[in-house]
Amino acid sequence: MKICIVNPPHTAIGSRVPDDHLPPLGLLAIGGPLIDAGHDVSLIDAEFGPMSIAAILSDIMAAAPQAVLIGHSGSTSAHPTALAIAQAIKAADDQILLIYGGVFPTYHWQDVLSETDAFDVIVRGEGELTATVLIDALETGRPLATVNGIAFRDDDGRARATAPAQAIADLDSFRVGWELIDHDRYSYWGGKKAVVMQFSRGCPHLCNYCGQRGFWTRWRHRDPVLFAREIARLHREHGVELINLADENPTSSKKAWKAFLDAMIAENVPVLIVGSTRADDIVRDADILHLYRRAGVIRWLIGMENTDEATLALIRKGGGTATDRHAIQLLRQHGILSMATWVVGFEEDRLKDMWRGFRQLLSYDPDQIQALYVTPHRWTPFFRIAKDRRVIQADVRKWDYKHQVLAMAHFRPWMLFFCVKAIELAIQARPKAVGRLLFHPDREQRHSMRWYTQMGRRVWLREIFQFLFRDRFLVDRPTLETFWGGPQDAEEESMALPARRPKQPKHERQAV
């Protein structure tokens, strides 16, 4: 079958400001298995430009596909754009099959299929196997009801979902379709040729606001040696200089992570690695942090989320302020940059809470911070906690963690916004941060801090402009439950549990 995969342009401010673009890993991960199954697959990455709906449609029509697959990593905030693309395609040629995948449609499948007939099928959960089986069923005329892990409209026009697909036990059994992209077009970190990769999927922790944990169902990891080998190949064959890990928590298993670090050191390629992990994993790995840096790790985003112990307990973060501070100190001792995320709005904060958070961030002394707003999703337990709070932002494109979407009892939107902007400025412009920016002895770290500061300044100014002149807030404010529908935390796990992973590493089995 001739298939076109489309990556919609993302409207989030942070996605529009940087000059760098990263490849859409999730779509490439679907493309690889489809190519291996004998299908003619092409990719339209509409992030470049960004492309207009008319330009996307023109490219799709020129490709003359039988099926179009649409998905985006910013799943909720990208949904309106994905829908507009699908509607344009159907209006131009209603014989083209429209398949939709990602986190948002996985859980909102009933809403999507009931509200529009633009999408024919929704893939729920991981798509590598499901998409391949689905395309085979469409080609052979096999009933869609026999394909696990999808949703579609039956003969009576009713939306229905099949049984959950099984989560992939062996992540090395499917490959990423790197041949779908031109590596020269993709960069990060200020012009370094870059890709997004996953060492693992899922997270074993129980943070109740996380929209990703249940989607992946169970934490699993790739063979450490094969993963390092793939990174080395991308560097040697395509000149890739930086790997952005998309994992929720790649360091969950110290044994597996150390095996990867050792394998990367053995490959001896000058590749930088950035990603996110937990502060308690950094503290746990104090004795092997020297291997992190030797393997190429140059920055960790640490999801601290909040600086109040009671709030951390409410969201079941499982960490603590002392651990967070210690993790940043350890990273600095080993030449690794730290980015601390700080999320506003888990509870009804007051001005004193904002002040305490600011003081705590100063005491953490991170190299960079990322201030976010709580953005609840129906399939998370936190949604049930917050279901009676009021929604102030009806534009789903702004449900991207960078815009306030819930009302605060003690802050009007402008008050909260300018508190957050002031804290960001004060943290990033404090003397210690400026001194490192100008005089850090490590050239790579100096480069990365200057790039992030330059990009951050542009985003910061754009956010202020958008807030003052573009953002609109609801006057009649529905509850969160009224806006999105009832809680779905009973359906949080999108797939059936995978079969037990073989104990022997795959690279060793291949060598036998």
GROMACS .gro file of C-alpha atoms in nm, residues 1-7 24 27-28 30-32 34-35 39-45 59-70 177 179-181:
model
   38
    1MET     CA    1   0.000   0.000   0.000
    2LYS     CA    2   0.114   0.355  -0.067
    3ILE     CA    3   0.125   0.535   0.267
    4CYS     CA    4   0.197   0.897   0.359
    5ILE     CA    5   0.289   0.978   0.719
    6VAL     CA    6   0.221   1.336   0.829
    7ASN     CA    7   0.374   1.525   1.120
   24PRO     CA    8   0.936   1.298   1.469
   27LEU     CA    9   0.620   0.851   1.323
   28LEU     CA   10   0.957   0.716   1.211
   30ILE     CA   11   0.583   0.342   1.270
   31GLY     CA   12   0.740   0.394   0.928
   32GLY     CA   13   1.022   0.143   0.975
   34LEU     CA   14   0.566  -0.054   0.748
   35ILE     CA   15   0.860  -0.030   0.507
   39HIS     CA   16   0.473  -0.080   0.186
   40ASP     CA   17   0.567   0.237  -0.003
   41VAL     CA   18   0.606   0.493   0.277
   42SER     CA   19   0.685   0.866   0.266
   43LEU     CA   20   0.696   1.136   0.534
   44ILE     CA   21   0.571   1.495   0.527
   45ASP     CA   22   0.719   1.687   0.819
   59ASP     CA   23   0.207   1.756  -0.097
   60ILE     CA   24  -0.027   1.475   0.006
   61MET     CA   25  -0.222   1.491  -0.319
   62ALA     CA   26   0.104   1.490  -0.516
   63ALA     CA   27   0.211   1.174  -0.332
   64ALA     CA   28  -0.125   1.008  -0.420
   65PRO     CA   29  -0.136   0.780  -0.112
   66GLN     CA   30  -0.399   0.520  -0.038
   67ALA     CA   31  -0.365   0.585   0.335
   68VAL     CA   32  -0.247   0.880   0.544
   69LEU     CA   33  -0.119   0.833   0.899
   70ILE     CA   34  -0.125   1.139   1.128
  177GLY     CA   35   1.268   0.425   0.968
  179GLU     CA   36   1.562   0.654   0.579
  180LEU     CA   37   1.241   0.862   0.578
  181ILE     CA   38   1.431   1.178   0.678
   0.00000   0.00000   0.00000
